[in-house]
Amino acid sequence: MSISVLGAGAFGTALAISLAQNGPVTLWARDGEHARQMQATRTNARRLPGVDLPENVSIDADLSLCLAADLLLLAMPMQQMGDFLKTHAEKLGGKTLVSCSKGIDIATGQGPTGLIRAHCPGARAAVLTGPSFAADIARGLPTALTLACTDHSQSLQTALSTPNLRLYRTTDTTGAELGGALKNVYAIAAGTVIGAGLGDSARAALMTRGFAEMLRFALMLGARAETLSGLSGFGDLVLTCTSSQSRNFKLGHALGANEPFDQTITVEGVATAKAVSKLAQSRDIEMPIAAMVTALTEQKISVNDAVQALLARPLKEE
Ligand SMILES: NC(=O)C1=CN([C@@H]2O[C@H](COP(=O)(O)OP(=O)(O)OC[C@H]3O[C@@H](n4cnc5c(N)ncnc54)[C@H](OP(=O)(O)O)[C@@H]3O)[C@@H](O)[C@H]2O)C=CC1
Ligand SMILES: O=C(CO)COP(=O)(O)O
């Protein structure tokens, strides 16, 4: 099965490196100069410095060549995916499209599979998600992910598993994509708690109540509870809320510590918090932590006021 990875960011590059253990992989960079640099240096200095690109990875800026592959991995920021699918809908029609992005599209309230269905109804949609930092995958460290596809495809699972990248499959695409999207919102909150010096106990409380929000929201949207308890939900929540490698955690930490943060860094949880809060409000789903993350990132509330507001909520059953 020929594979192209569309998006030469940290994650797309890491996946291409891992999949190159199975056979040739093409990595598409939208920027010709970036592609030339990677071809010349055999490394992605812009997005994943310090890791060599194996021979089996070829880099191309010509999208039409890359689209000839059987299997296309979408590895771009979530808020860019809708436009990408719309622009190239005709060529993506009969393909298997595996979204590797984590988030909810703010314009439509859809996750990746909803966008694929809307723009490329003839394509087969899958989701690859779970606890994994690009740098870990690229270095060949052991990683386990969830592969979600409604048709339960074992051949897809085999094609995307490598000796150190172990995939578990599910048909619950809704649960898998919502787990990956929502955990970023709570990683921002966890980072804020630690940055503000509120302690590990407060972080544990926040992660647990955040998980309750994730479950409540995802079940209302048709997900299965066991998916949220798996790698793509609980697993990724644990990773991103406890690691300073996470960009979402780092943004939260900067907010909590009142320090500057580089706005060019991809932090999916900011847009997703907004999208989730809007959806939760329209469906009457209680998501107080997500609402606070939205207000914090929009600078509508101070960290101290957000914490006080959460602590002052009426006492309730767990
Ligand atoms: N990094 C990680 O550890 C992980 C990331 N993910 C997910 O992967 C997705 C991508 O993140 P990541 O790779 O880290 O992000 P990066 O910030 O490293 O890179 C983003 C990449 O997307 C490209 N890009 C931006 N806009 C478009 C567009 N319109 N069309 C095509 N390509 C575009 C950028 O190109 P350019 O360089 O030209 O700007 C860049 O190469 C996110 O949803 C993230 O949550 C999932 C698991 C782990
Ligand atoms: O999704 C990730 C780990 O599973 C990467 O997290 P960040 O986007 O917060 O760096």
XYZ file of C-alpha atoms and ligand atoms in Angstrom:
376
model
C 0.000 0.000 0.000
C 1.664 3.291 -1.040
C 1.530 6.063 1.569
C 1.799 9.856 1.430
C 1.858 12.063 4.495
C 0.316 15.461 3.771
C 1.834 18.099 6.029
C 5.542 18.266 6.891
C 5.125 19.446 10.452
C 6.563 17.673 13.478
C 3.921 14.951 13.526
C 3.728 14.265 9.783
C 7.520 14.002 9.643
C 7.647 11.660 12.652
C 4.990 9.381 11.157
C 6.796 9.316 7.809
C 10.016 8.313 9.587
C 8.307 5.501 11.486
C 6.346 4.215 8.468
C 9.515 4.212 6.362
C 10.486 1.070 8.294
C 7.765 -0.733 6.287
C 8.480 0.754 2.837
C 8.711 4.002 0.857
C 6.736 7.002 2.119
C 6.251 10.411 0.504
C 6.120 13.494 2.706
C 4.361 16.523 1.227
C 5.512 20.002 2.274
C 3.309 22.858 1.087
C 6.306 25.196 0.915
C 8.751 24.454 -1.938
C 11.689 26.022 -0.107
C 11.014 23.892 2.957
C 10.911 20.780 0.735
C 14.231 21.728 -0.891
C 15.871 22.260 2.508
C 14.697 18.855 3.700
C 15.861 17.175 0.484
C 19.286 18.800 0.777
C 19.874 18.262 4.497
C 17.804 15.048 5.018
C 16.346 16.585 8.141
C 13.321 18.752 8.968
C 15.160 21.539 10.776
C 12.089 23.792 10.749
C 9.659 21.455 12.500
C 11.513 18.429 13.905
C 15.172 19.306 14.361
C 17.797 16.751 15.309
C 16.276 13.738 13.567
C 17.553 12.293 10.261
C 15.124 11.403 7.492
C 15.668 7.798 6.368
C 16.259 6.963 2.687
C 12.740 5.564 2.356
C 11.226 9.017 2.963
C 10.992 11.124 -0.171
C 10.013 14.753 0.142
C 7.893 16.545 -2.408
C 6.166 19.884 -2.778
C 4.137 18.668 -5.764
C 0.786 17.742 -4.262
C -0.602 16.001 -7.342
C 2.291 13.488 -7.253
C 1.713 12.833 -3.554
C -2.015 12.325 -4.092
C -1.306 9.308 -6.297
C -0.694 7.147 -3.186
C -3.368 4.665 -1.966
C -3.265 5.931 1.587
C -3.137 9.615 2.526
C -2.336 10.775 6.058
C -3.594 14.286 6.828
C -1.119 15.848 9.275
C -1.885 19.551 9.206
C -3.308 21.791 11.942
C -7.022 21.128 12.420
C -8.169 24.648 11.492
C -6.493 24.236 8.053
C -8.064 20.887 7.199
C -11.461 22.103 5.969
C -9.974 24.416 3.340
C -7.476 21.767 2.272
C -10.213 19.150 1.760
C -12.457 21.623 -0.040
C -9.707 22.783 -2.392
C -8.597 19.258 -3.351
C -11.924 17.440 -2.972
C -11.992 16.084 -6.514
C -8.604 14.360 -6.268
C -9.240 13.057 -2.751
C -12.527 11.414 -3.743
C -11.801 7.666 -3.833
C -8.941 7.689 -1.323
C -8.472 6.461 2.227
C -7.882 9.616 4.268
C -6.400 9.098 7.724
C -6.625 12.210 9.885
C -3.714 12.604 12.297
C -4.915 16.013 13.523
C -6.462 16.688 16.910
C -9.172 19.269 17.193
C -12.617 20.527 16.295
C -13.104 22.857 13.347
C -14.232 26.147 14.787
C -16.157 27.188 11.659
C -18.363 24.083 11.503
C -18.081 22.374 14.899
C -16.972 19.202 13.067
C -14.107 16.852 13.814
C -11.862 15.500 11.028
C -14.204 12.704 9.920
C -17.133 15.125 9.700
C -15.046 17.432 7.495
C -13.957 14.513 5.286
C -17.570 13.349 4.906
C -18.708 16.892 4.091
C -16.028 17.739 1.524
C -15.034 14.317 0.139
C -18.083 12.064 0.487
C -16.483 9.389 -1.730
C -13.417 9.021 0.499
C -12.953 6.524 3.308
C -12.276 8.372 6.588
C -10.080 7.138 9.421
C -8.478 8.687 12.500
C -5.029 8.001 13.941
C -4.751 9.427 17.430
C -3.486 8.754 20.934
C -0.643 9.567 23.314
C 2.453 10.275 21.243
C 4.909 13.116 20.936
C 6.367 13.500 17.456
C 9.906 13.509 18.886
C 9.292 10.156 20.610
C 7.906 8.487 17.472
C 10.707 9.901 15.325
C 13.323 8.474 17.700
C 11.725 5.047 17.505
C 10.538 4.970 21.113
C 7.653 2.547 21.808
C 4.245 4.155 21.199
C 0.646 2.867 21.140
C -2.120 4.651 19.239
C -5.767 4.219 18.324
C -6.766 3.740 14.682
C -10.468 4.449 14.187
C -12.298 3.503 10.999
C -15.969 2.592 10.693
C -15.242 -0.452 8.496
C -12.937 -2.136 11.049
C -10.105 -2.484 8.554
C -7.346 -4.842 9.672
C -5.325 -4.132 6.535
C -5.222 -0.427 7.426
C -4.096 -1.335 10.939
C -1.305 -3.504 9.510
C -0.228 -0.871 6.983
C 0.145 1.813 9.659
C 1.739 -0.290 12.411
C 5.522 -0.418 12.634
C 7.879 -2.340 14.936
C 7.670 0.435 17.555
C 4.292 1.996 16.695
C 1.537 -0.329 17.915
C -2.013 0.441 16.751
C -5.232 -0.672 18.404
C -8.309 -0.472 16.188
C -11.847 0.659 16.841
C -14.870 1.568 14.741
C -15.719 4.498 17.043
C -14.368 7.402 14.980
C -16.420 9.919 16.991
C -14.954 8.813 20.311
C -11.398 8.654 18.989
C -11.437 12.109 17.444
C -13.227 13.734 20.387
C -10.775 12.250 22.904
C -7.823 13.647 20.941
C -9.475 17.036 20.516
C -10.720 17.509 24.067
C -7.604 16.427 25.944
C -5.781 19.479 24.576
C -8.265 21.789 26.314
C -7.553 20.149 29.683
C -3.804 20.134 29.003
C -4.013 23.933 28.788
C -5.883 23.937 32.104
C -3.340 21.572 33.724
C -0.460 23.713 32.503
C -2.154 26.784 33.955
C -2.532 25.115 37.352
C 1.143 24.126 37.451
C 2.348 27.479 36.048
C 0.355 29.311 38.728
C 1.923 27.140 41.437
C -1.371 25.570 42.533
C 0.152 22.126 43.010
C -0.103 18.515 41.856
C -3.268 17.819 43.865
C -5.098 20.592 42.009
C -3.846 19.171 38.700
C -5.134 15.687 39.597
C -8.541 17.159 40.485
C -8.617 19.091 37.241
C -7.639 16.065 35.124
C -10.326 13.929 36.747
C -13.078 16.520 36.403
C -11.802 17.273 32.905
C -12.159 13.617 32.029
C -15.743 13.730 33.368
C -16.411 16.641 30.961
C -14.791 14.758 28.071
C -16.977 11.718 28.712
C -20.173 13.754 29.136
C -19.561 15.664 25.918
C -18.448 12.690 23.819
C -21.344 10.453 24.935
C -23.825 13.179 23.958
C -22.242 13.235 20.513
C -22.585 9.464 20.094
C -19.146 8.188 21.218
C -18.621 4.982 23.193
C -17.402 5.267 26.803
C -14.683 2.620 26.338
C -13.075 4.675 23.579
C -12.766 7.642 25.927
C -11.183 5.364 28.547
C -8.629 4.178 25.999
C -5.481 5.532 24.411
C -7.202 8.285 22.441
C -8.991 9.707 25.493
C -7.656 8.914 28.961
C -4.221 7.920 27.602
C -3.649 11.169 25.775
C -5.150 13.228 28.620
C -2.582 11.759 31.007
C 0.312 12.372 28.618
C -0.475 15.962 27.741
C -1.524 17.073 31.226
C 1.677 15.767 32.802
C 4.410 16.477 30.255
C 6.149 19.754 29.626
C 6.823 18.463 26.094
C 3.182 19.267 25.313
C 2.623 22.586 23.560
C -0.882 22.838 25.025
C 0.523 22.301 28.532
C 3.269 24.846 27.807
C 0.767 27.495 26.718
C -1.232 26.892 29.904
C 1.939 27.077 31.973
C 2.783 30.457 30.428
C -0.746 31.713 31.206
C -0.494 30.500 34.801
C 2.967 31.977 35.306
C 2.046 35.178 33.445
C 4.876 34.666 30.971
C 4.954 35.336 27.198
C 4.279 32.528 24.709
C 5.287 32.255 21.038
C 1.981 32.643 19.162
C 3.322 30.893 16.025
C 3.449 27.515 17.811
C 0.652 25.082 16.938
C -1.610 24.835 20.015
C -4.794 23.037 18.958
C -6.565 23.392 22.313
C -7.200 27.128 21.920
C -9.565 26.882 18.937
C -10.973 23.584 20.190
C -11.893 25.100 23.574
C -13.914 27.758 21.740
C -15.587 25.212 19.454
C -16.389 22.872 22.349
C -17.753 25.628 24.566
C -20.051 26.762 21.759
C -21.289 23.221 21.076
C -21.713 22.519 24.803
C -23.771 25.668 25.259
C -26.029 24.894 22.306
C -26.617 21.324 23.581
C -26.849 22.244 27.249
C -23.832 20.140 28.277
C -22.099 21.247 31.478
C -18.399 21.957 30.686
C -17.202 24.471 33.304
C -13.479 23.783 32.863
C -13.647 24.067 29.060
C -15.554 27.344 29.470
C -12.802 28.669 31.797
C -10.068 27.668 29.330
C -11.943 29.538 26.602
C -12.273 32.639 28.773
C -8.611 32.437 29.847
C -7.240 32.090 26.312
C -9.484 34.952 25.175
C -8.097 36.979 28.103
C -11.608 37.538 29.448
C -10.756 36.301 32.940
C -7.668 36.178 35.158
C -6.196 32.875 36.324
C -7.101 33.689 39.903
C -10.732 34.516 39.045
C -11.028 31.348 36.936
C -9.807 29.190 39.839
C -12.112 30.943 42.324
C -15.089 30.565 39.976
C -14.479 26.806 39.621
C -14.054 26.335 43.385
C -17.196 28.324 44.153
C -19.485 26.168 41.999
C -22.356 24.526 43.928
C -21.364 21.292 45.687
C -22.646 18.193 43.868
C -22.434 14.402 43.619
C -19.374 13.042 41.844
N 3.583 17.272 17.364
C 3.063 16.243 18.013
O 3.712 15.684 18.916
C 1.711 15.728 17.641
C 0.854 16.437 16.834
N -0.385 15.931 16.541
C -1.313 16.684 15.722
O -0.810 16.833 14.416
C -1.343 18.026 13.831
C -0.191 18.806 13.219
O 0.655 19.176 14.283
P 2.233 19.312 14.159
O 2.748 18.516 13.040
O 2.789 19.088 15.496
O 2.318 20.880 13.806
P 3.578 21.730 13.367
O 3.346 23.068 13.899
O 4.844 21.044 13.684
O 3.447 21.760 11.780
C 2.281 22.101 11.110
C 2.497 21.774 9.660
O 1.298 21.970 8.952
C 1.612 22.681 7.775
N 0.448 23.417 7.348
C -0.071 24.526 7.903
N -1.128 24.932 7.202
C -1.276 24.051 6.181
C -2.175 23.953 5.107
N -3.142 24.850 4.930
N -2.030 22.937 4.245
C -1.049 22.067 4.416
N -0.158 22.091 5.406
C -0.270 23.085 6.289
C 2.767 23.587 8.160
O 3.464 24.008 7.034
P 4.592 25.145 7.106
O 5.795 24.504 7.758
O 4.816 25.482 5.676
O 4.029 26.261 7.922
C 3.561 22.636 9.030
O 4.403 21.843 8.247
C -2.056 18.779 14.967
O -3.443 18.595 14.855
C -1.530 18.107 16.227
O -2.454 18.143 17.298
C -0.788 14.726 17.020
C 0.033 13.983 17.817
C 1.344 14.422 18.204
O -1.049 15.321 20.930
C 0.032 15.296 21.436
C 0.508 14.170 22.240
O -0.317 13.054 22.126
C 0.913 16.469 21.306
O 0.510 17.403 22.219
P 0.762 18.957 21.997
O 0.082 19.326 20.706
O 0.177 19.601 23.200
O 2.243 19.139 21.919
